[in-house]
Short mmCIF file of C-alpha atoms in Angstrom, two decimals:
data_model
loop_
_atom_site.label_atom_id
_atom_site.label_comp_id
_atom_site.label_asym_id
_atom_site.label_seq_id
_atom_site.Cartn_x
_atom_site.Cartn_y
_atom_site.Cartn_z
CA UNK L 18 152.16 148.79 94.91
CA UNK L 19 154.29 145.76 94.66
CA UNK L 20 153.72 143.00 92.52
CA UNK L 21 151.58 145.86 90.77
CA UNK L 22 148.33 145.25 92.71
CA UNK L 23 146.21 147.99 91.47
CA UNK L 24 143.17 148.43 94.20
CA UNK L 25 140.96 149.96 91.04
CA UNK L 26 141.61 147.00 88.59
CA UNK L 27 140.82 144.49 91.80
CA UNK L 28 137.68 146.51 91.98
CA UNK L 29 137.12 146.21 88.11
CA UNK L 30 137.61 142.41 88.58
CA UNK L 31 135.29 142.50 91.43
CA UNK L 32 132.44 144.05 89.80
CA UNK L 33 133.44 141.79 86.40
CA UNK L 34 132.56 138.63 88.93
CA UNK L 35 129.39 140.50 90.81
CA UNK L 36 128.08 140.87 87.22
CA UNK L 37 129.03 137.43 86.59
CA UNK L 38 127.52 135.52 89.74
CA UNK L 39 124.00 137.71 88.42
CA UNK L 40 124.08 136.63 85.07
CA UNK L 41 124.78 132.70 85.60
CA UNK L 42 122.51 132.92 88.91
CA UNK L 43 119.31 134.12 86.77
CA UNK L 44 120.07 132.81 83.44
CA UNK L 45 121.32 129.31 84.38
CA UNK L 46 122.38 128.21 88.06
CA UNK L 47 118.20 129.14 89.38
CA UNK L 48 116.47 128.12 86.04
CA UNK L 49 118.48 124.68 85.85
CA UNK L 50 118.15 124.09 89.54
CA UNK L 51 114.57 124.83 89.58
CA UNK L 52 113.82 122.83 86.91
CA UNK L 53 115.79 119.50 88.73
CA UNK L 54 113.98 120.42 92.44
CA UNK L 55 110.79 120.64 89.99
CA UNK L 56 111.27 117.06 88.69
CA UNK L 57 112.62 115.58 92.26
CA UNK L 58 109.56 117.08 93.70
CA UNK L 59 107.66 115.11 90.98
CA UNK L 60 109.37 112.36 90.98
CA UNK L 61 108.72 112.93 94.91
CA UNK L 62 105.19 112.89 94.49
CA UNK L 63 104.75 110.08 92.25
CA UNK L 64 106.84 107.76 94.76
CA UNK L 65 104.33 108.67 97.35
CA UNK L 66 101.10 108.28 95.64
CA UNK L 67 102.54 105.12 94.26
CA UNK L 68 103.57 104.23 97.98
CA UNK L 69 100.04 105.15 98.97
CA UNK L 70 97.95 103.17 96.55
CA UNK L 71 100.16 100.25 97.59
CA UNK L 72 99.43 100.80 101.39
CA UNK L 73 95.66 101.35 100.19
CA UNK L 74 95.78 98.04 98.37
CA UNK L 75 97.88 95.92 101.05
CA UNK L 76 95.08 97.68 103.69
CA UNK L 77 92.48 96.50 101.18
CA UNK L 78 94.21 92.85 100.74
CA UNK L 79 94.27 92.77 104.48
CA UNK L 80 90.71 93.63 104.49
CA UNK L 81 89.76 91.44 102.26
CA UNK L 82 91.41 88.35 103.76
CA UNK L 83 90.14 89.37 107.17
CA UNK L 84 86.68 89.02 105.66
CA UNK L 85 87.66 85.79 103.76
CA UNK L 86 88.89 83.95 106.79
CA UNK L 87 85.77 85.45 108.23
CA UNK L 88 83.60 83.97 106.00
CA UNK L 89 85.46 80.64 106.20
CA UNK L 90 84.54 80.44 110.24
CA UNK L 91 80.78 80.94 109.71
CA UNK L 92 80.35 78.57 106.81
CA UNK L 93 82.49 75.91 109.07
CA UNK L 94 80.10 76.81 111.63
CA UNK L 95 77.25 76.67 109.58
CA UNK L 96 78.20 73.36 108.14
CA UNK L 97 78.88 72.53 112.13
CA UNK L 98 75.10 73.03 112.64
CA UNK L 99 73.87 71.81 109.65
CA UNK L 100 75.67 68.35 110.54
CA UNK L 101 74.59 68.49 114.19
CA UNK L 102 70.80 69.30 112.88
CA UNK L 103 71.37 66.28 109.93
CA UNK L 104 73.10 63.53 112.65
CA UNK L 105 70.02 64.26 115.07
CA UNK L 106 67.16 64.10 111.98
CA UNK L 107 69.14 60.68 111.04
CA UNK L 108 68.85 59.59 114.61
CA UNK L 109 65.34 60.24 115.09
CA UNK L 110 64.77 58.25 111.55
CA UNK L 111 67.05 55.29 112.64
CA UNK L 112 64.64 55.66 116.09
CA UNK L 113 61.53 55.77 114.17
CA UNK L 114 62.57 53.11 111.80
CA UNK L 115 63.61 50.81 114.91
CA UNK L 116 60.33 51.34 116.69
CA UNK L 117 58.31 50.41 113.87
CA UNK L 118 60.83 47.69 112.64
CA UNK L 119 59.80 46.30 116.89
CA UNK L 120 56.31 46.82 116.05
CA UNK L 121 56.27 45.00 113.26
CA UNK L 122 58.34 42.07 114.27
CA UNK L 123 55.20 42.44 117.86
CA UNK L 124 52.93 42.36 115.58
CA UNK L 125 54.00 39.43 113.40
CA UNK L 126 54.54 37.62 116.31
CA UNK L 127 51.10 38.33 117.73
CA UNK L 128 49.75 36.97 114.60
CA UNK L 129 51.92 33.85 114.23
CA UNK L 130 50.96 33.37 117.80
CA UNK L 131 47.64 33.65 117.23
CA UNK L 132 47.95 31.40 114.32
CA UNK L 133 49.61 29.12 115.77
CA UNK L 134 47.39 28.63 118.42
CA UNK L 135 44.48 28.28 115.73
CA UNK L 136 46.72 25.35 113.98
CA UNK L 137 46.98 23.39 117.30
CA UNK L 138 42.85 24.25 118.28
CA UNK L 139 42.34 22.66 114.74
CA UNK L 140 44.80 20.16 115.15
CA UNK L 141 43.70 18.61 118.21
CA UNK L 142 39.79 18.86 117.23
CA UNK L 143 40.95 17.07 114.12
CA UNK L 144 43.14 14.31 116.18
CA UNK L 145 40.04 14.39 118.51
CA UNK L 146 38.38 13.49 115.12
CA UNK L 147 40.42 10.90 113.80
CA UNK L 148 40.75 9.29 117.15
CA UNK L 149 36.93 9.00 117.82
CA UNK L 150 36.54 7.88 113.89
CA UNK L 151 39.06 5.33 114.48
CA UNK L 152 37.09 4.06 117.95
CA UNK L 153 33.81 3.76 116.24
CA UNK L 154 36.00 2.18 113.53
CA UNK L 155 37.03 -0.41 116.11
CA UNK L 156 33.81 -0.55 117.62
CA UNK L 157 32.02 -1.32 114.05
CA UNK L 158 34.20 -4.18 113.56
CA UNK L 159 33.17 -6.39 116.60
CA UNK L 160 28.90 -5.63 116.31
CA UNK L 161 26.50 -5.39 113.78
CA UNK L 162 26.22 -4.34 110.21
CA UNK L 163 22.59 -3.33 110.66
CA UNK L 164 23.25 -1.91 114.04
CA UNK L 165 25.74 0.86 111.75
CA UNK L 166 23.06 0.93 109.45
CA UNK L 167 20.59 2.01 112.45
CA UNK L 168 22.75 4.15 113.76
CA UNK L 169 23.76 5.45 110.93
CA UNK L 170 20.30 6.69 109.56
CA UNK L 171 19.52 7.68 113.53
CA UNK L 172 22.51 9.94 113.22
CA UNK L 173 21.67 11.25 109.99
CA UNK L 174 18.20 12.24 111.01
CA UNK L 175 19.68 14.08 114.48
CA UNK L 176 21.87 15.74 112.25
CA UNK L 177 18.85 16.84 109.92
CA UNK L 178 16.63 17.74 112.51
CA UNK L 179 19.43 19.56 114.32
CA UNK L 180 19.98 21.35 110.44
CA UNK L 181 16.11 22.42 110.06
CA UNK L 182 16.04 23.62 113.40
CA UNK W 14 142.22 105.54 49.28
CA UNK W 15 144.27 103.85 47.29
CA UNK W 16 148.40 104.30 47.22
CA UNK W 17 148.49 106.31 44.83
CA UNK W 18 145.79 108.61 46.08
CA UNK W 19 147.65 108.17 49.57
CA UNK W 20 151.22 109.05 47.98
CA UNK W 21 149.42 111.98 46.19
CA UNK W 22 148.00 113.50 49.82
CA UNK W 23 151.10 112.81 51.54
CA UNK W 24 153.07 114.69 48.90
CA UNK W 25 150.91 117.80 49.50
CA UNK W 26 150.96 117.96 52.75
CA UNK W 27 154.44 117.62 53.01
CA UNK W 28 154.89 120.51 50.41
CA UNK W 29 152.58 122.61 52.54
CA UNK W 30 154.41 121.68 55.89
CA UNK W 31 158.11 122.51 54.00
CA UNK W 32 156.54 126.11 52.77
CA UNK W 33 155.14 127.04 56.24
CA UNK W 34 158.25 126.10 57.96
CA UNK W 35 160.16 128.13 55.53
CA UNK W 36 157.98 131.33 56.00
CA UNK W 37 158.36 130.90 59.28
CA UNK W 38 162.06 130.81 59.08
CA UNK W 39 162.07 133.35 57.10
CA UNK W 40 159.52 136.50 57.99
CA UNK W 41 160.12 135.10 62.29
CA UNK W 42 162.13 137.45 64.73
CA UNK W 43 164.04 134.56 65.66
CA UNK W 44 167.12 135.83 65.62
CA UNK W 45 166.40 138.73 68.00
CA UNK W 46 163.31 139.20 70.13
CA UNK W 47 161.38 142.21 70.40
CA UNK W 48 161.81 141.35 73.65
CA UNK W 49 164.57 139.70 76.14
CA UNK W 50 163.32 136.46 77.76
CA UNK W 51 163.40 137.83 81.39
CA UNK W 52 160.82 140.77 80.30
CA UNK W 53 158.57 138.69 78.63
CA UNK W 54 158.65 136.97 82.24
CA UNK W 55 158.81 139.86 84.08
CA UNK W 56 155.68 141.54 82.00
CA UNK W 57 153.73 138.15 82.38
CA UNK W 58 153.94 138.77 86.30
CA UNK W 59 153.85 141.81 86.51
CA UNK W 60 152.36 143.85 83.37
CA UNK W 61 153.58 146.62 83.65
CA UNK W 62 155.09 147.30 80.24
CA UNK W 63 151.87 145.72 78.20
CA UNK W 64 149.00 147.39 79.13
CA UNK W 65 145.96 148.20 77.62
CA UNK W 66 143.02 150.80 77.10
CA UNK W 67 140.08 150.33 78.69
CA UNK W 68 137.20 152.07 76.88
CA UNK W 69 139.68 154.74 76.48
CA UNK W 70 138.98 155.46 80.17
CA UNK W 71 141.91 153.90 81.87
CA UNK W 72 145.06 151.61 81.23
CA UNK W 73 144.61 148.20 82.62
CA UNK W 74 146.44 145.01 82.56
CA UNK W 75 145.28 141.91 79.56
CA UNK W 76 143.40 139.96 82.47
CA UNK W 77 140.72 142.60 82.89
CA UNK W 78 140.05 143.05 79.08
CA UNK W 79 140.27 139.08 79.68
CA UNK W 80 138.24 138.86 82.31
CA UNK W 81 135.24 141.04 80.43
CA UNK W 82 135.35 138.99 77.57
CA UNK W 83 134.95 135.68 79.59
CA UNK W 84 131.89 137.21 81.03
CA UNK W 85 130.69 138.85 77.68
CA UNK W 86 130.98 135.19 76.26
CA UNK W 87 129.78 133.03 79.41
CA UNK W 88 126.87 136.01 79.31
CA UNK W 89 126.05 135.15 75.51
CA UNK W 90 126.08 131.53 76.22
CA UNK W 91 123.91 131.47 79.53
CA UNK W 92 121.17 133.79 77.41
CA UNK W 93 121.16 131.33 74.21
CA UNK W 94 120.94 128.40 76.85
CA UNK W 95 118.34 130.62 78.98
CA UNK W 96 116.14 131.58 75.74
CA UNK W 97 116.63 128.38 73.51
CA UNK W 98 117.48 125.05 75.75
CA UNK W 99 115.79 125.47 79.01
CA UNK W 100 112.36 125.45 77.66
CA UNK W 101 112.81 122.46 76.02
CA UNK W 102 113.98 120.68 79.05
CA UNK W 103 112.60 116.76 79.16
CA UNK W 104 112.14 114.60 81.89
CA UNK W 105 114.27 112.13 79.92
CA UNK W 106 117.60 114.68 79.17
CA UNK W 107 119.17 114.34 76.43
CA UNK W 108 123.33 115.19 76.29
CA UNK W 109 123.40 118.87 76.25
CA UNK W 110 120.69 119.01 79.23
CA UNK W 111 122.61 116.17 80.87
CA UNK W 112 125.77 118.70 80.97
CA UNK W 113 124.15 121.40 82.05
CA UNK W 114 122.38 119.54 84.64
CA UNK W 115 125.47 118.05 86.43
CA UNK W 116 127.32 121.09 86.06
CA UNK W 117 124.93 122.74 88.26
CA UNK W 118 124.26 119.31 89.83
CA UNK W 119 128.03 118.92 91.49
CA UNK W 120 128.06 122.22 92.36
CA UNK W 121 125.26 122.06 94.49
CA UNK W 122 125.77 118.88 95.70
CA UNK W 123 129.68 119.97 97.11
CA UNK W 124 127.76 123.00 98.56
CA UNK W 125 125.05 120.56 100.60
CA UNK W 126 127.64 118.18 101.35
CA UNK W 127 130.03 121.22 103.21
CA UNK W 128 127.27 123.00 104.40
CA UNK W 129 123.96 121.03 105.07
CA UNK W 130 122.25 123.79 107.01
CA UNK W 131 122.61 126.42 104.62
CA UNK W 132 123.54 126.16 100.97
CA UNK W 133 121.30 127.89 98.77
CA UNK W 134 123.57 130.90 98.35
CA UNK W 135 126.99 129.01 98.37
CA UNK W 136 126.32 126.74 95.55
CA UNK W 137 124.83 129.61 93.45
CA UNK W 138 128.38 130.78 94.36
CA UNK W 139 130.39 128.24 93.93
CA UNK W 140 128.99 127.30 90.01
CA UNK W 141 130.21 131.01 89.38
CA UNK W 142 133.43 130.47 90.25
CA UNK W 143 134.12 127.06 89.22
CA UNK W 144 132.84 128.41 85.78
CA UNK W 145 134.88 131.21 85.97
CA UNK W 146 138.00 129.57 86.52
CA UNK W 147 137.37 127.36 83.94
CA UNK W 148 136.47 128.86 81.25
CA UNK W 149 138.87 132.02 81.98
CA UNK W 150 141.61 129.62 82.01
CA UNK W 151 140.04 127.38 78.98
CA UNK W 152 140.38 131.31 77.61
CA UNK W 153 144.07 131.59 77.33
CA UNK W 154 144.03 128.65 74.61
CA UNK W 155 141.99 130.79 72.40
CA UNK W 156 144.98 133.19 72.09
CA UNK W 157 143.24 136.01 71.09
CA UNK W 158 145.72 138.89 70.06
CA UNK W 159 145.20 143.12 71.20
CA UNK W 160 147.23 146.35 70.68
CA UNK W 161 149.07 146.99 73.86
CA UNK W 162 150.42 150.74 74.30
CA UNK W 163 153.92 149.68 74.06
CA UNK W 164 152.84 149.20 70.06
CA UNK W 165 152.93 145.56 70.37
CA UNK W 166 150.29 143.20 70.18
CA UNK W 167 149.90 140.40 73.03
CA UNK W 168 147.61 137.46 73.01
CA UNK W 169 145.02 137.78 76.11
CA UNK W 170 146.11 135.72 79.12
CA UNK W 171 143.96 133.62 81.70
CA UNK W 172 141.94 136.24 83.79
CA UNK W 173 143.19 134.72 86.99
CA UNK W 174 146.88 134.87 85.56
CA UNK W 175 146.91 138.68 86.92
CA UNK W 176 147.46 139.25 90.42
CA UNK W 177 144.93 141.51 90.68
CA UNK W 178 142.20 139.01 89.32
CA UNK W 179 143.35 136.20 92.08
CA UNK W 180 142.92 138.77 94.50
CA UNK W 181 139.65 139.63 93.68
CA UNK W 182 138.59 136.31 93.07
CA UNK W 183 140.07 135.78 97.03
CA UNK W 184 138.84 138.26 98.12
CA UNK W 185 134.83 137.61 96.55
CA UNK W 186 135.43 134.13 97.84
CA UNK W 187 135.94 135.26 101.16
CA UNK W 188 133.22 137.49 101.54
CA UNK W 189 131.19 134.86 100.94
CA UNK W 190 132.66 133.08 103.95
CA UNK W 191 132.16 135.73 106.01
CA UNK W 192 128.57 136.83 104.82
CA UNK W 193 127.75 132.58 105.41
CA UNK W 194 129.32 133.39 108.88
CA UNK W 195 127.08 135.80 109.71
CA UNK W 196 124.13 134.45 108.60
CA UNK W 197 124.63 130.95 110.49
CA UNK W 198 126.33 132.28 113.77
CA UNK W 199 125.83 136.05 113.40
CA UNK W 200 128.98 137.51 115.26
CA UNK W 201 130.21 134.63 116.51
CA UNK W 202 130.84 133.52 112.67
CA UNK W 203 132.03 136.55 111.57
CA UNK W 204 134.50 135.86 114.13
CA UNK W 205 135.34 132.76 113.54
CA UNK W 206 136.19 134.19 109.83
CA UNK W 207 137.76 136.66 110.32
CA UNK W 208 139.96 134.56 112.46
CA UNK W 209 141.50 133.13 109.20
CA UNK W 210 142.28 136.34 108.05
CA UNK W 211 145.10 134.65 106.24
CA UNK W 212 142.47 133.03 104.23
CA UNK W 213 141.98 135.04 101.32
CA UNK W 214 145.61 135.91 100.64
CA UNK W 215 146.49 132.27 100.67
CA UNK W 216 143.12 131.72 98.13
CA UNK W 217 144.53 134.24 95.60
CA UNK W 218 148.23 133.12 95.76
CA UNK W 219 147.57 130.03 95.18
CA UNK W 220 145.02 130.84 92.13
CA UNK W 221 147.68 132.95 90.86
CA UNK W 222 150.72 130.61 91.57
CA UNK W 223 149.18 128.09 89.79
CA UNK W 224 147.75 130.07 86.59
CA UNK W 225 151.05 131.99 86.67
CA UNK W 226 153.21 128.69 86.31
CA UNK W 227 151.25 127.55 83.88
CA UNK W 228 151.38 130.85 81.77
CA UNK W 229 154.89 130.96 82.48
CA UNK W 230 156.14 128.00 80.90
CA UNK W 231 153.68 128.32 77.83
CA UNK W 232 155.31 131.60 77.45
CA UNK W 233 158.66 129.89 77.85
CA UNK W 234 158.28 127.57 75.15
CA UNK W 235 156.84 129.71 72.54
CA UNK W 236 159.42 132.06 72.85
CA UNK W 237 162.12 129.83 71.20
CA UNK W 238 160.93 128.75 67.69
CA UNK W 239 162.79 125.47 68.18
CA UNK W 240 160.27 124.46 70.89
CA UNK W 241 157.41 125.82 69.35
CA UNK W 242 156.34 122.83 67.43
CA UNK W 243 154.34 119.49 69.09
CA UNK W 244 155.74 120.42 72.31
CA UNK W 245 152.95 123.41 72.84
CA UNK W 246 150.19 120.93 72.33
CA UNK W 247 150.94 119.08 75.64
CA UNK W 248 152.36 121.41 77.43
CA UNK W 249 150.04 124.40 76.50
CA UNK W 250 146.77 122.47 76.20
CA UNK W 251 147.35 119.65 78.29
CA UNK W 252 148.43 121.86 81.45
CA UNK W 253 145.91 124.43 80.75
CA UNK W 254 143.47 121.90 81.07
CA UNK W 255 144.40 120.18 83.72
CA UNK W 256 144.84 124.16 85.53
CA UNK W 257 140.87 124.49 84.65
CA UNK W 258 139.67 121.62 86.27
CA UNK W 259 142.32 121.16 89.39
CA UNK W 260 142.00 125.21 90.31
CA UNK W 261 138.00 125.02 89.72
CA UNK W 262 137.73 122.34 91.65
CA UNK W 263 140.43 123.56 94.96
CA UNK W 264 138.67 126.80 95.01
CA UNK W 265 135.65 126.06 94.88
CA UNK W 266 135.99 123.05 97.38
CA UNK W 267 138.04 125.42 100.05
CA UNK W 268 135.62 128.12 99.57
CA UNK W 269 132.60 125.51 100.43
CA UNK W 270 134.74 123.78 103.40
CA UNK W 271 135.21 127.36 105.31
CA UNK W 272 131.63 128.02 104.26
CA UNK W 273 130.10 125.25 106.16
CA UNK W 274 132.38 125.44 108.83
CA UNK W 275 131.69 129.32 109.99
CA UNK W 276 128.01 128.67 109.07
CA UNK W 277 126.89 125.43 110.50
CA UNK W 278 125.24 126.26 114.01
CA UNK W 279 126.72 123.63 117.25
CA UNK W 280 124.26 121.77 119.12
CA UNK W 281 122.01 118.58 117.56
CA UNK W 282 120.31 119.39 115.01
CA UNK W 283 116.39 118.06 115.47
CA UNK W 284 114.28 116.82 112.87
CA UNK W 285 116.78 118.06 110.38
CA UNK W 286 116.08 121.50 111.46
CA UNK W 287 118.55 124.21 113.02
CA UNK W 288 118.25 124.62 116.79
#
C-alpha cells in the first residue's frame, strides 16, 4: 500500500482507541460527569427550595399585610362608631344639661317672682302703715291729748279683747 | 550565596558542561550517520525500515507500540484517579478536582454547544480523543528509546505521527458522525454523512500533516549535533505543545460540528424537546 497504510495496524489502532474510549468513559469521563450533574442537580434543588420558601414568605408577607390593612379598616371603623356613639351621648348631656340649666333659671325666676311680689305686698302694707301712722300723727297734733289717751286705752282694750278671743 | 560560594558553583558547572560536551564530541557519530538524512525522513513517514515486534506476533510500526503505551499509561492514571481521587470529591474542589472537572467540563460543553439535541455519546467521545491527541503527542517528548529489527534503537514517536494511526483516528471519528447520523435522522443522516465521504480522509491528513511536520523538523534538528543544543527546547517542546493543544482542539471541534449537524432533527424544537 502506498504511504505504507497497513489495513491490520489501522485495525490495531482502532481497537487501541475502542479500548481507550471504555477505559476513560467508565473510569473518568461518567464518574466525573456524574458527580458535576450530581452537584448541579443539588445545587438545582437548593435554588428551588430556597426560591420556594421565599415565594412562601412573600405569600405569607402578603398575607399578613392583607390582614394588617384589614385590621386597620375595622379599628377606623370601630373608632368611626365609637365617636358617632360618644358625639350623640355628649349631645344628649349638653341637652340634658340645657334643659335643666332652663329649669333652673324657670324656677329661680318663679321664686324671685314670687318674692318679689311678697316684697311689694309688704311694702305697700308697710307704706299703707306709715301713711295712716303719719295721718293719725297729723290728726293728734290739732285735738286732744286726753282724747289720744282715750283712744289710746279704747284701742288697746279692742286689741285685747280681739287677742282673748 | 555569597561570591565566593557563587564563583565556586559556577566553576562546577562549567567543568561539568566542558566534560559533557567533550564526550559528546568524542563517543557521537557525528561525523557519519548511521543513517543519511533523507532516510531518517523517509523512515519517519513512512517506517518501513524501523519496525518493531509486537508481542512477537507481528512487525508493526513505533506508533502502535506508541499508541499502547499511551493507553497503558492514560489506563493507569484514569484507575489511580478512579480508585483514589473521585471518592474524595468536595463540593468546594480543590486544584486537582478542578482539572479534572473542566477537562471533562469543556468537553462536554463543545459537545452541547454543537449538538444540543443529542450529546451524551459525543462528548464521552470527544474527551477520548482530545485526550488522546494530547497526551500521545505530549508522548513523543518523553523520548522513550526500543530495539527496532534493523538493530537500531529509535525513540517512540507521537501515535498520530503514523499514517496508519491518523487514519484510524479519522476513521473512529467518523463513525461517530455517522452512528450520530443515524440516531438523529436515521437514513436521512446517514446520508447526509456519508455525503462528506471526503470527511475522514481530510480528518486523518490533516492529524498526520500536522504531527508529521512537527516530528519532522524535531528529527531535523537533532540530527546535526550543531543544532542539538537550546534550539530543541523551543522547537521540540514548544511545537509539540502547541501540536497537543491546536490538533486536540481542531479534531475534536470538527468531529462535534459534523456531529450536530447530521444529528440535529429540522423543524422547531418545542419545549426544548425533539419533534
Amino acid at each position: 500500500m502506498p504511504l505504507n497504510i497497513d489495513p491490520q495496524q489501522i485495525l490495531l489502532h482502532l481497537f487501541n482507541l475502542v479500548l481507550l474510549f471504555g477505559i476513560l468513559y467508565v473510569l473518568l469521563y461518567k464518574p466525573v460527569h456524574d458527580f458535576m450533574d450530581k452537584r448541579e442537580e443539588e445545587y438545582a434543588k437548593r435554588e428551588k427550595s430556597t426560591k420556594d420558601a421565599l415565594d412562601d414568605a412573600e405569600k405569607l408577607k402578603a398575607e399578613y399585610e392583607e390582614k394588617i390593612l384589614t385590621a386597620q379598616k375595622e379599628t377606623a371603623m370601630e373608632r368611626a362608631k365609637a365617636s358617632a356613639a360618644s358625639e350623640s351621648e355628649r349631645e344628649k348631656i349638653i341637652s340634658d344639661a340645657h334643659e335643666r340649666a332652663d329649669k333652673i333659671v324657670s324656677d329661680a325666676r318663679d321664686k324671685a317672682q314670687a318674692e318679689h311680689d311678697r316684697l311689694i305686698a309688704r311694702a305697700q302694707s308697710e307704706i299703707a302703715e306709715y301713711v295712716s301712722k303719719a295721718a293719725e300723727k297729723i290728726v293728734m297734733r290739732e285735738g286732744d291729748i286726753e282724747d289720744d289717751f282715750d283712744t289710746f286705752f279704747e284701742s288697746q282694750e279692742v286689741k285685747k279683747d280681739n287677742d282673748n278671743g | 550565596m555569597d561570591k565566593k560560594k557563587r564563583t565556586r558553583f559556577l566553576i562546577i558547572i562549567g567543568c561539568i558542561l566542558a566534560v559533557l560536551l567533550v564526550g559528546i564530541i568524542l563517543t557521537g557519530n557525528h561525523s557519519g550517520h548511521e543513517e543519511p538524512i533523507k532516510l531518517v525522513m523517509k523512515d519517519a513517514v513512512l517506517h518501513e525500515e524501523n519496525r518493531i515486534n509486537f508481542l512477537g506476533i507481528m512487525l508493526v510500526n513505533p506508533a502502535v507500540i506508541s499508541a499502547y503505551t499511551v493507553t497503558a499509561i492514560i489506563f493507569i492514571f484514569a484507575l489511580i484517579v478512579r480508585l483514589f481521587v473521585i471518592p474524595r470529591f468536595t463540593d468546594a474542589p480543590g486544584k486537582f478536582q478542578l482539572l479534572l472537572e473542566q477537562a471533562v467540563g469543556i468537553f462536554d460543553g463543545l459537545a452541547k454547544s454543537n449538538s444540543p439535541q443529542r450529546n451524551k455519546f459525543l462528548g464521552a467521545y470527544v474527551f477520548t480523543a482530545g485526550t488522546y491527541i494530547f497526551v500521545g503527542t505530549m508522548f513523543e517528548l518523553l523520548g522513550i528509546m526500543v530495539p527496532a529489527t534493523s538493530g537500531t534503537a529509535i525513540a517512540l514517536p507521537a501515535p498520530l505521527a503514523d499514517i496508519n494511526g491518523a487514519i484510524s483516528m479519522g476513521v473512529f471519528s467518523y463513525c461517530v458522525i455517522l452512528s450520530g447520523g443515524i440516531a438523529g435522522n436515521k437514513i436521512k443522516g446517514a446520508l447526509g454523512t456519508l455525503k462528506d465521504f471526503s470527511l475522514p480522509i481530510s480528518m486523518s491528513f490533516r492529524l498526520f500533516g500536522a504531527l508529521l511536520s512537527g516530528a519532522l523538523v524535531t528529527e531535523l534538528v537533532y540530527y546535526y549535533i550543531t543544532t542539538s543544543f537550546v534550539i530543541p527546547v523551543l522547537v521540540a517542546v514548544m511545537f509539540t505543545m502547541l501540536h497537543a493543544l491546536i490538533q486536540a482542539y481542531v479534531l475534536t471541534m470538527l468531529t462535534a460540528l459534523f456531529y450536530g449537524e447530521v444529528c440535529t432533527k429540522e423543524g422547531p424544537i418545542e419545549d426544548g424537546k425533539i419533534p
